[in-house]
Amino acid sequence: MRHVTALRTGLSALLILGAWTAAGPSTASAAPADSAELPASAALLSAMQRDLGLTEGQARTRLAEEKAATALEPKAQRAAGSAYGGSWFDSATGKLTVAVTDAGKAAAVRAAGAQTRVVEHSAAQLDATMKRIDALSAPDGVASWRVDPATSRVVVNVVASAQGDNDVRAFVAKARKTGPVTVERTAEAPQTFAAGTVGGDPYYTGNVRCSIGFSVHGGFVTAGHCGGTGQQVRGWDNSYIGNFQGSSFPGDDYAWVNVGSGWWTVPVVLGWGTVPDQLVRGSNEAPIGASICRSGSTTRWHCGRVLAKNETVNYSQGAVHQMTKTSVCAQGGDSGGSFISGDQAQGVTSGGWGNCSSGGETWYQPINEILNRYGLRLHTA
């Protein structure tokens, strides 16, 4: 369904589809952040109840707990020092849990406000294992691999139907030699979420439809597999927006597009007429276990949880590194769209498996990596 023309024209160069559905009015406001979040509550709470199975009271509590955990994470990591083994949000306790390899560091981390778990391997050791596996050539039957701080291991995900394949078994054997590795099965192989051209959607490159991510000063960010550097971009009304100024895929899955020709940027994620548009106020990274929402030009928005970080996804076009996995569904055409937690930008939709009827999993490219790569500045309210 197309937005009212005035709304789509006013917001078009930007911010994408989006996410945490919550948000207040579509125009920027100078009001304090706390008061700005209140109008978003009803829509956001409704989405969380639908997709996460929470009551309204539980959703409100979860939001407050996750906000506190997000703010605490960098402080707790500093307290752990070289013993830091990763962290995640524990929805059962409502607190951030930090893995440490040195029990002596646990007291300092708890003093910072987090729970602790003593583990065998540090985050640095697990990241080194990831890099060694990244250097291997993965067959199609290997879906992804990631660091799991809770088990202090690197998890290799193998497509269930391909677990007996000789190439898959050979890859797993090599992966096990790189460090602490465990193998899990997944239902399907991941794929990107670009789609063929259909009417009334945010932007097009050739015959491919994708979704705008987040506004940056001078343009917007999106997925790299949606177009190559120099490629022309057209908006929902088929008018010229700009061109891809930088694009990387595979290896990474990010890109940015300059905005001109009557289009402009605003710090908003579109609510698509179903919920109020969400103001974007920053890009603080949500922890593993936190709830998160996504919106795209095909399925609008859906919510779920952050399942893993630093995961390598093995698409048919090649592997993409340092991705974040979520339980949120997505479909073709949602590629490039926004993942947002509260009013904090998280990343742009890359790909996944499943759909929004039967469920699935979706990965996103973290926003801060994109900003740093191209020297961009997020447009915030």
mmCIF file of C-alpha atoms in Angstrom:
data_model
loop_
_atom_site.group_PDB
_atom_site.id
_atom_site.type_symbol
_atom_site.label_atom_id
_atom_site.label_comp_id
_atom_site.label_asym_id
_atom_site.label_seq_id
_atom_site.Cartn_x
_atom_site.Cartn_y
_atom_site.Cartn_z
ATOM 1 C CA MET A 1 0.000 0.000 0.000
ATOM 2 C CA ARG A 2 1.346 3.450 -0.905
ATOM 3 C CA HIS A 3 1.601 6.200 1.655
ATOM 4 C CA VAL A 4 -0.344 9.382 1.109
ATOM 5 C CA THR A 5 1.591 11.267 -1.573
ATOM 6 C CA ALA A 6 2.373 14.256 0.614
ATOM 7 C CA LEU A 7 3.865 12.061 3.306
ATOM 8 C CA ARG A 8 5.951 9.994 0.916
ATOM 9 C CA THR A 9 7.224 13.086 -0.900
ATOM 10 C CA GLY A 10 8.145 14.836 2.324
ATOM 11 C CA LEU A 11 10.110 11.942 3.712
ATOM 12 C CA SER A 12 11.289 10.304 0.632
ATOM 13 C CA ALA A 13 14.910 10.635 0.486
ATOM 14 C CA LEU A 14 15.266 8.999 3.579
ATOM 15 C CA LEU A 15 14.956 7.050 6.259
ATOM 16 C CA ILE A 16 13.691 4.189 5.611
ATOM 17 C CA LEU A 17 11.497 1.845 6.316
ATOM 18 C CA GLY A 18 11.393 1.365 9.354
ATOM 19 C CA ALA A 19 11.655 0.054 12.412
ATOM 20 C CA TRP A 20 11.146 0.109 16.020
ATOM 21 C CA THR A 21 7.907 1.311 15.002
ATOM 22 C CA ALA A 22 7.405 3.408 17.666
ATOM 23 C CA ALA A 23 7.845 6.769 17.116
ATOM 24 C CA GLY A 24 6.306 10.005 17.627
ATOM 25 C CA PRO A 25 5.415 12.677 15.111
ATOM 26 C CA SER A 26 7.197 12.598 11.779
ATOM 27 C CA THR A 27 8.659 16.063 12.237
ATOM 28 C CA ALA A 28 11.712 16.730 14.355
ATOM 29 C CA SER A 29 11.130 18.041 17.832
ATOM 30 C CA ALA A 30 13.270 19.871 20.353
ATOM 31 C CA ALA A 31 11.477 18.149 23.222
ATOM 32 C CA PRO A 32 13.566 16.088 25.682
ATOM 33 C CA ALA A 33 14.128 12.474 24.663
ATOM 34 C CA ASP A 34 12.013 11.064 27.479
ATOM 35 C CA SER A 35 8.940 13.023 26.508
ATOM 36 C CA ALA A 36 9.512 12.270 22.815
ATOM 37 C CA GLU A 37 9.436 8.564 23.522
ATOM 38 C CA LEU A 38 6.008 8.653 25.121
ATOM 39 C CA PRO A 39 3.955 9.090 21.920
ATOM 40 C CA ALA A 40 5.772 6.125 20.461
ATOM 41 C CA SER A 41 4.843 3.813 23.259
ATOM 42 C CA ALA A 42 1.396 2.688 22.134
ATOM 43 C CA ALA A 43 2.486 1.620 18.641
ATOM 44 C CA LEU A 44 5.752 0.148 19.789
ATOM 45 C CA LEU A 45 4.168 -1.750 22.654
ATOM 46 C CA SER A 46 1.550 -3.155 20.292
ATOM 47 C CA ALA A 47 4.230 -4.490 17.928
ATOM 48 C CA MET A 48 6.190 -6.016 20.802
ATOM 49 C CA GLN A 49 3.073 -7.721 22.137
ATOM 50 C CA ARG A 50 2.324 -9.137 18.686
ATOM 51 C CA ASP A 51 5.818 -10.340 17.783
ATOM 52 C CA LEU A 52 7.379 -11.121 21.174
ATOM 53 C CA GLY A 53 4.333 -12.468 23.025
ATOM 54 C CA LEU A 54 4.572 -9.906 25.817
ATOM 55 C CA THR A 55 1.872 -8.140 27.789
ATOM 56 C CA GLU A 56 1.846 -4.355 27.672
ATOM 57 C CA GLY A 57 3.377 -4.190 31.135
ATOM 58 C CA GLN A 58 6.102 -6.660 30.210
ATOM 59 C CA ALA A 59 6.904 -4.703 27.049
ATOM 60 C CA ARG A 60 7.250 -1.455 29.011
ATOM 61 C CA THR A 61 9.532 -3.131 31.520
ATOM 62 C CA ARG A 62 11.602 -4.728 28.753
ATOM 63 C CA LEU A 63 12.186 -1.387 27.042
ATOM 64 C CA ALA A 64 13.431 0.208 30.241
ATOM 65 C CA GLU A 65 15.684 -2.750 31.048
ATOM 66 C CA GLU A 66 17.160 -2.876 27.548
ATOM 67 C CA LYS A 67 17.862 0.850 27.566
ATOM 68 C CA ALA A 68 19.781 0.434 30.820
ATOM 69 C CA ALA A 69 21.669 -2.613 29.505
ATOM 70 C CA THR A 70 22.680 -0.802 26.311
ATOM 71 C CA ALA A 71 24.093 2.103 28.324
ATOM 72 C CA LEU A 72 25.890 -0.261 30.714
ATOM 73 C CA GLU A 73 27.571 -2.513 28.131
ATOM 74 C CA PRO A 74 30.635 -0.352 27.295
ATOM 75 C CA LYS A 75 31.234 0.413 31.000
ATOM 76 C CA ALA A 76 31.077 -3.277 31.913
ATOM 77 C CA GLN A 77 33.436 -4.175 29.066
ATOM 78 C CA ARG A 78 35.995 -1.689 30.343
ATOM 79 C CA ALA A 79 35.691 -3.174 33.827
ATOM 80 C CA ALA A 80 36.372 -6.683 32.468
ATOM 81 C CA GLY A 81 39.416 -5.585 30.510
ATOM 82 C CA SER A 82 41.277 -8.358 28.696
ATOM 83 C CA ALA A 83 39.102 -10.933 30.523
ATOM 84 C CA TYR A 84 36.030 -9.755 28.583
ATOM 85 C CA GLY A 85 34.324 -12.699 26.895
ATOM 86 C CA GLY A 86 31.276 -10.966 25.379
ATOM 87 C CA SER A 87 27.906 -9.921 26.751
ATOM 88 C CA TRP A 88 24.167 -10.327 26.264
ATOM 89 C CA PHE A 89 20.855 -9.110 27.639
ATOM 90 C CA ASP A 90 19.119 -11.714 29.813
ATOM 91 C CA SER A 91 15.362 -11.241 29.392
ATOM 92 C CA ALA A 92 14.669 -13.551 32.345
ATOM 93 C CA THR A 93 16.453 -11.266 34.801
ATOM 94 C CA GLY A 94 16.223 -8.024 32.867
ATOM 95 C CA LYS A 95 19.965 -7.472 33.219
ATOM 96 C CA LEU A 96 23.101 -7.439 31.134
ATOM 97 C CA THR A 97 25.270 -10.555 31.546
ATOM 98 C CA VAL A 98 29.006 -10.224 30.928
ATOM 99 C CA ALA A 99 31.241 -13.243 30.304
ATOM 100 C CA VAL A 100 34.684 -13.065 31.929
ATOM 101 C CA THR A 101 37.632 -15.446 31.760
ATOM 102 C CA ASP A 102 39.043 -14.263 35.088
ATOM 103 C CA ALA A 103 36.874 -14.744 38.171
ATOM 104 C CA GLY A 104 38.845 -11.964 39.807
ATOM 105 C CA LYS A 105 37.351 -9.479 37.328
ATOM 106 C CA ALA A 106 33.779 -10.525 38.096
ATOM 107 C CA ALA A 107 33.481 -8.292 41.162
ATOM 108 C CA ALA A 108 34.451 -5.194 39.195
ATOM 109 C CA VAL A 109 31.939 -6.017 36.481
ATOM 110 C CA ARG A 110 29.178 -6.615 39.024
ATOM 111 C CA ALA A 111 30.065 -3.328 40.684
ATOM 112 C CA ALA A 112 29.399 -1.672 37.327
ATOM 113 C CA GLY A 113 25.874 -3.127 37.431
ATOM 114 C CA ALA A 114 26.040 -6.273 35.278
ATOM 115 C CA GLN A 115 25.689 -9.974 36.002
ATOM 116 C CA THR A 116 28.698 -12.174 35.268
ATOM 117 C CA ARG A 117 29.489 -15.652 33.976
ATOM 118 C CA VAL A 118 32.969 -17.171 34.082
ATOM 119 C CA VAL A 119 33.876 -18.696 30.699
ATOM 120 C CA GLU A 120 36.859 -20.381 29.102
ATOM 121 C CA HIS A 121 37.646 -18.094 26.182
ATOM 122 C CA SER A 122 37.976 -14.318 25.851
ATOM 123 C CA ALA A 123 36.243 -12.304 23.157
ATOM 124 C CA ALA A 124 39.641 -11.721 21.567
ATOM 125 C CA GLN A 125 40.267 -15.471 21.343
ATOM 126 C CA LEU A 126 36.836 -16.124 19.843
ATOM 127 C CA ASP A 127 37.273 -13.287 17.341
ATOM 128 C CA ALA A 128 40.604 -14.801 16.291
ATOM 129 C CA THR A 129 38.868 -18.133 15.669
ATOM 130 C CA MET A 130 36.255 -16.314 13.569
ATOM 131 C CA LYS A 131 38.984 -14.773 11.416
ATOM 132 C CA ARG A 132 40.583 -18.166 10.819
ATOM 133 C CA ILE A 133 37.245 -19.633 9.721
ATOM 134 C CA ASP A 134 36.590 -16.566 7.562
ATOM 135 C CA ALA A 135 39.745 -17.450 5.653
ATOM 136 C CA LEU A 136 38.271 -20.839 4.670
ATOM 137 C CA SER A 137 36.157 -21.372 1.554
ATOM 138 C CA ALA A 138 32.646 -22.357 2.665
ATOM 139 C CA PRO A 139 30.331 -24.541 0.535
ATOM 140 C CA ASP A 140 26.680 -23.623 0.043
ATOM 141 C CA GLY A 141 25.519 -26.029 2.751
ATOM 142 C CA VAL A 142 27.224 -23.937 5.438
ATOM 143 C CA ALA A 143 24.840 -21.134 6.351
ATOM 144 C CA SER A 144 26.910 -18.998 8.736
ATOM 145 C CA TRP A 145 29.264 -18.911 11.712
ATOM 146 C CA ARG A 146 29.282 -16.635 14.729
ATOM 147 C CA VAL A 147 30.695 -15.947 18.169
ATOM 148 C CA ASP A 148 28.402 -17.132 20.984
ATOM 149 C CA PRO A 149 29.530 -15.473 24.238
ATOM 150 C CA ALA A 150 27.111 -17.516 26.363
ATOM 151 C CA THR A 151 28.805 -20.809 25.444
ATOM 152 C CA SER A 152 32.221 -19.216 24.825
ATOM 153 C CA ARG A 153 32.494 -20.884 21.448
ATOM 154 C CA VAL A 154 32.192 -20.148 17.743
ATOM 155 C CA VAL A 155 29.028 -21.735 16.348
ATOM 156 C CA VAL A 156 28.993 -22.999 12.758
ATOM 157 C CA ASN A 157 25.462 -23.301 11.353
ATOM 158 C CA VAL A 158 24.949 -26.046 8.778
ATOM 159 C CA VAL A 159 21.809 -26.422 6.658
ATOM 160 C CA ALA A 160 20.086 -29.555 7.966
ATOM 161 C CA SER A 161 19.594 -31.109 4.543
ATOM 162 C CA ALA A 162 23.281 -30.648 3.682
ATOM 163 C CA GLN A 163 24.926 -31.895 6.869
ATOM 164 C CA GLY A 164 25.979 -35.153 5.189
ATOM 165 C CA ASP A 165 27.487 -33.414 2.151
ATOM 166 C CA ASN A 166 31.191 -34.207 1.744
ATOM 167 C CA ASP A 167 32.187 -30.570 1.195
ATOM 168 C CA VAL A 168 30.235 -29.481 4.265
ATOM 169 C CA ARG A 169 31.813 -32.179 6.390
ATOM 170 C CA ALA A 170 35.276 -31.189 5.162
ATOM 171 C CA PHE A 171 34.631 -27.538 5.999
ATOM 172 C CA VAL A 172 33.410 -28.424 9.490
ATOM 173 C CA ALA A 173 36.503 -30.545 10.090
ATOM 174 C CA LYS A 174 38.764 -27.640 9.123
ATOM 175 C CA ALA A 175 36.721 -25.205 11.233
ATOM 176 C CA ARG A 176 37.085 -27.377 14.318
ATOM 177 C CA LYS A 177 40.863 -27.092 14.023
ATOM 178 C CA THR A 178 40.779 -23.278 14.208
ATOM 179 C CA GLY A 179 39.675 -23.047 17.848
ATOM 180 C CA PRO A 180 36.660 -23.644 20.124
ATOM 181 C CA VAL A 181 33.956 -24.560 17.602
ATOM 182 C CA THR A 182 30.565 -26.223 17.877
ATOM 183 C CA VAL A 183 28.146 -27.107 15.056
ATOM 184 C CA GLU A 184 24.407 -26.446 14.941
ATOM 185 C CA ARG A 185 21.757 -27.134 12.319
ATOM 186 C CA THR A 186 19.606 -24.496 10.645
ATOM 187 C CA ALA A 187 16.483 -25.006 8.548
ATOM 188 C CA GLU A 188 17.444 -23.081 5.425
ATOM 189 C CA ALA A 189 20.313 -21.265 3.736
ATOM 190 C CA PRO A 190 20.272 -17.443 3.935
ATOM 191 C CA GLN A 191 19.593 -15.290 0.905
ATOM 192 C CA THR A 192 19.503 -11.560 0.248
ATOM 193 C CA PHE A 193 16.164 -9.747 0.266
ATOM 194 C CA ALA A 194 16.249 -7.724 -2.936
ATOM 195 C CA ALA A 195 13.220 -8.050 -5.242
ATOM 196 C CA GLY A 196 12.085 -7.416 -8.797
ATOM 197 C CA THR A 197 10.414 -4.111 -9.603
ATOM 198 C CA VAL A 198 6.887 -3.535 -8.353
ATOM 199 C CA GLY A 199 4.993 -0.281 -8.061
ATOM 200 C CA GLY A 200 4.861 2.006 -5.027
ATOM 201 C CA ASP A 201 8.076 1.162 -3.212
ATOM 202 C CA PRO A 202 10.941 3.282 -1.860
ATOM 203 C CA TYR A 203 13.767 2.985 -4.378
ATOM 204 C CA TYR A 204 14.884 1.140 -7.459
ATOM 205 C CA THR A 205 18.196 0.330 -9.123
ATOM 206 C CA GLY A 206 17.572 -1.097 -12.564
ATOM 207 C CA ASN A 207 14.920 -3.774 -12.085
ATOM 208 C CA VAL A 208 15.776 -4.294 -8.397
ATOM 209 C CA ARG A 209 13.710 -2.892 -5.548
ATOM 210 C CA CYS A 210 15.265 -2.277 -2.142
ATOM 211 C CA SER A 211 14.591 -0.156 0.910
ATOM 212 C CA ILE A 212 16.264 2.989 2.178
ATOM 213 C CA GLY A 213 18.130 2.525 5.423
ATOM 214 C CA PHE A 214 18.943 5.588 7.533
ATOM 215 C CA SER A 215 19.508 9.201 6.586
ATOM 216 C CA VAL A 216 23.031 10.507 6.826
ATOM 217 C CA HIS A 217 24.136 14.040 6.088
ATOM 218 C CA GLY A 218 24.214 14.141 2.306
ATOM 219 C CA GLY A 219 22.338 10.922 1.591
ATOM 220 C CA PHE A 220 21.238 7.587 3.004
ATOM 221 C CA VAL A 221 22.748 4.185 3.768
ATOM 222 C CA THR A 222 21.432 0.866 2.512
ATOM 223 C CA ALA A 223 22.559 -2.646 1.519
ATOM 224 C CA GLY A 224 25.504 -3.128 -0.827
ATOM 225 C CA HIS A 225 23.908 -5.953 -2.791
ATOM 226 C CA CYS A 226 21.224 -3.529 -4.004
ATOM 227 C CA GLY A 227 23.575 -1.689 -6.350
ATOM 228 C CA GLY A 228 27.170 -0.985 -7.327
ATOM 229 C CA THR A 229 29.139 2.246 -7.055
ATOM 230 C CA GLY A 230 27.926 4.775 -9.624
ATOM 231 C CA GLN A 231 24.579 3.086 -10.213
ATOM 232 C CA GLN A 232 21.584 5.410 -10.485
ATOM 233 C CA VAL A 233 18.810 5.319 -7.881
ATOM 234 C CA ARG A 234 15.146 6.180 -8.476
ATOM 235 C CA GLY A 235 12.564 6.868 -5.789
ATOM 236 C CA TRP A 236 9.099 5.456 -5.157
ATOM 237 C CA ASP A 237 7.711 7.913 -7.738
ATOM 238 C CA ASN A 238 10.392 6.917 -10.283
ATOM 239 C CA SER A 239 12.152 10.280 -9.988
ATOM 240 C CA TYR A 240 15.939 10.474 -9.811
ATOM 241 C CA ILE A 241 17.366 10.577 -6.262
ATOM 242 C CA GLY A 242 21.124 10.167 -6.710
ATOM 243 C CA ASN A 243 23.789 7.528 -7.253
ATOM 244 C CA PHE A 244 25.579 4.895 -5.193
ATOM 245 C CA GLN A 245 28.677 6.705 -3.903
ATOM 246 C CA GLY A 246 30.146 3.570 -2.365
ATOM 247 C CA SER A 247 29.096 -0.075 -2.237
ATOM 248 C CA SER A 248 30.589 -3.298 -0.872
ATOM 249 C CA PHE A 249 29.238 -6.836 -1.349
ATOM 250 C CA PRO A 250 30.094 -9.585 -0.601
ATOM 251 C CA GLY A 251 32.590 -9.379 2.257
ATOM 252 C CA ASP A 252 30.421 -6.563 3.588
ATOM 253 C CA ASP A 253 26.859 -5.609 2.705
ATOM 254 C CA TYR A 254 26.647 -1.849 2.873
ATOM 255 C CA ALA A 255 26.380 1.154 0.594
ATOM 256 C CA TRP A 256 25.466 4.808 0.603
ATOM 257 C CA VAL A 257 23.593 6.953 -1.880
ATOM 258 C CA ASN A 258 23.818 10.718 -2.278
ATOM 259 C CA VAL A 259 20.561 12.668 -2.223
ATOM 260 C CA GLY A 260 19.620 15.569 -4.506
ATOM 261 C CA SER A 261 17.212 16.618 -7.253
ATOM 262 C CA GLY A 262 14.559 17.825 -4.817
ATOM 263 C CA TRP A 263 14.959 14.970 -2.351
ATOM 264 C CA TRP A 264 16.254 15.607 1.150
ATOM 265 C CA THR A 265 17.073 13.738 4.344
ATOM 266 C CA VAL A 266 15.358 13.713 7.709
ATOM 267 C CA PRO A 267 16.089 11.722 10.932
ATOM 268 C CA VAL A 268 13.021 9.532 10.687
ATOM 269 C CA VAL A 269 12.121 5.896 10.096
ATOM 270 C CA LEU A 270 8.814 5.596 8.238
ATOM 271 C CA GLY A 271 5.873 4.020 10.027
ATOM 272 C CA TRP A 272 4.098 3.351 6.717
ATOM 273 C CA GLY A 273 0.832 4.773 8.024
ATOM 274 C CA THR A 274 0.354 1.930 10.463
ATOM 275 C CA VAL A 275 2.260 3.481 13.376
ATOM 276 C CA PRO A 276 3.729 6.943 13.930
ATOM 277 C CA ASP A 277 7.090 7.561 12.291
ATOM 278 C CA GLN A 278 10.138 7.011 14.518
ATOM 279 C CA LEU A 279 12.656 9.744 15.184
ATOM 280 C CA VAL A 280 16.292 8.613 15.104
ATOM 281 C CA ARG A 281 18.408 10.046 17.914
ATOM 282 C CA GLY A 282 21.626 8.005 17.776
ATOM 283 C CA SER A 283 23.258 4.657 17.063
ATOM 284 C CA ASN A 284 24.057 3.070 20.426
ATOM 285 C CA GLU A 285 24.411 -0.674 19.853
ATOM 286 C CA ALA A 286 21.797 -2.914 21.503
ATOM 287 C CA PRO A 287 23.141 -6.058 23.233
ATOM 288 C CA ILE A 288 22.486 -9.671 22.312
ATOM 289 C CA GLY A 289 19.088 -10.656 23.697
ATOM 290 C CA ALA A 290 17.536 -7.197 23.302
ATOM 291 C CA SER A 291 14.305 -6.725 21.401
ATOM 292 C CA ILE A 292 14.574 -4.985 18.049
ATOM 293 C CA CYS A 293 12.281 -4.006 15.166
ATOM 294 C CA ARG A 294 12.643 -3.743 11.405
ATOM 295 C CA SER A 295 10.614 -2.189 8.651
ATOM 296 C CA GLY A 296 10.923 -2.636 4.924
ATOM 297 C CA SER A 297 9.104 -1.771 1.745
ATOM 298 C CA THR A 298 7.558 -5.235 1.435
ATOM 299 C CA THR A 299 6.583 -6.302 4.949
ATOM 300 C CA ARG A 300 6.625 -2.930 6.728
ATOM 301 C CA TRP A 301 7.820 -3.730 10.222
ATOM 302 C CA HIS A 302 8.170 -6.675 12.513
ATOM 303 C CA CYS A 303 9.881 -7.150 15.851
ATOM 304 C CA GLY A 304 12.054 -9.835 17.412
ATOM 305 C CA ARG A 305 15.291 -10.268 19.342
ATOM 306 C CA VAL A 306 18.994 -9.868 18.665
ATOM 307 C CA LEU A 307 20.255 -13.473 18.491
ATOM 308 C CA ALA A 308 23.963 -13.044 17.753
ATOM 309 C CA LYS A 309 26.663 -10.623 16.707
ATOM 310 C CA ASN A 310 29.848 -11.006 14.699
ATOM 311 C CA GLU A 311 28.318 -13.701 12.504
ATOM 312 C CA THR A 312 29.634 -14.540 9.050
ATOM 313 C CA VAL A 313 26.765 -15.246 6.635
ATOM 314 C CA ASN A 314 27.489 -17.495 3.656
ATOM 315 C CA TYR A 315 25.273 -16.232 0.807
ATOM 316 C CA SER A 316 25.442 -17.844 -2.613
ATOM 317 C CA GLN A 317 27.235 -14.687 -3.833
ATOM 318 C CA GLY A 318 29.901 -15.012 -1.113
ATOM 319 C CA ALA A 319 30.414 -14.609 2.616
ATOM 320 C CA VAL A 320 29.587 -11.404 4.498
ATOM 321 C CA HIS A 321 31.336 -10.799 7.820
ATOM 322 C CA GLN A 322 30.502 -9.197 11.193
ATOM 323 C CA MET A 323 26.738 -9.364 10.767
ATOM 324 C CA THR A 324 24.088 -9.287 13.489
ATOM 325 C CA LYS A 325 21.435 -12.042 13.484
ATOM 326 C CA THR A 326 17.861 -11.490 14.642
ATOM 327 C CA SER A 327 14.634 -13.454 14.983
ATOM 328 C CA VAL A 328 12.822 -10.823 12.893
ATOM 329 C CA CYS A 329 11.290 -11.948 9.595
ATOM 330 C CA ALA A 330 11.799 -10.246 6.221
ATOM 331 C CA GLN A 331 11.057 -10.827 2.544
ATOM 332 C CA GLY A 332 12.180 -9.750 -0.920
ATOM 333 C CA GLY A 333 12.364 -5.969 -1.269
ATOM 334 C CA ASP A 334 13.112 -5.398 2.435
ATOM 335 C CA SER A 335 16.878 -5.329 1.749
ATOM 336 C CA GLY A 336 18.596 -2.179 2.930
ATOM 337 C CA GLY A 337 15.794 -1.224 5.326
ATOM 338 C CA SER A 338 16.227 -0.086 8.904
ATOM 339 C CA PHE A 339 16.756 -2.043 12.062
ATOM 340 C CA ILE A 340 16.132 0.163 15.078
ATOM 341 C CA SER A 341 15.995 -0.289 18.841
ATOM 342 C CA GLY A 342 13.989 2.419 20.575
ATOM 343 C CA ASP A 343 15.267 5.586 18.921
ATOM 344 C CA GLN A 344 18.734 4.135 18.215
ATOM 345 C CA ALA A 345 19.705 3.080 14.676
ATOM 346 C CA GLN A 346 21.149 -0.450 14.597
ATOM 347 C CA GLY A 347 21.759 -1.436 10.978
ATOM 348 C CA VAL A 348 20.462 -2.125 7.469
ATOM 349 C CA THR A 349 18.709 -5.323 6.408
ATOM 350 C CA SER A 350 20.936 -7.717 4.497
ATOM 351 C CA GLY A 351 19.249 -11.113 4.129
ATOM 352 C CA GLY A 352 18.017 -14.219 5.877
ATOM 353 C CA TRP A 353 15.705 -17.174 5.476
ATOM 354 C CA GLY A 354 11.962 -17.742 5.865
ATOM 355 C CA ASN A 355 9.202 -15.160 5.492
ATOM 356 C CA CYS A 356 6.724 -13.154 7.549
ATOM 357 C CA SER A 357 3.997 -15.807 7.303
ATOM 358 C CA SER A 358 5.902 -18.801 8.636
ATOM 359 C CA GLY A 359 8.752 -16.964 10.393
ATOM 360 C CA GLY A 360 12.497 -16.984 9.884
ATOM 361 C CA GLU A 361 15.715 -15.162 10.753
ATOM 362 C CA THR A 362 17.250 -11.997 9.324
ATOM 363 C CA TRP A 363 20.737 -10.501 9.465
ATOM 364 C CA TYR A 364 21.674 -6.837 9.358
ATOM 365 C CA GLN A 365 24.886 -4.941 8.699
ATOM 366 C CA PRO A 366 25.614 -2.797 11.775
ATOM 367 C CA ILE A 367 25.154 0.922 11.135
ATOM 368 C CA ASN A 368 28.274 2.167 12.920
ATOM 369 C CA GLU A 369 30.546 0.125 10.670
ATOM 370 C CA ILE A 370 28.935 1.745 7.618
ATOM 371 C CA LEU A 371 29.298 5.250 9.046
ATOM 372 C CA ASN A 372 32.953 4.652 9.903
ATOM 373 C CA ARG A 373 33.758 3.067 6.551
ATOM 374 C CA TYR A 374 32.542 6.028 4.518
ATOM 375 C CA GLY A 375 33.104 8.822 7.038
ATOM 376 C CA LEU A 376 29.377 9.542 7.222
ATOM 377 C CA ARG A 377 27.422 11.265 9.974
ATOM 378 C CA LEU A 378 24.022 9.891 10.972
ATOM 379 C CA HIS A 379 21.204 12.449 10.636
ATOM 380 C CA THR A 380 19.646 12.583 14.118
ATOM 381 C CA ALA A 381 16.804 14.461 15.739
#
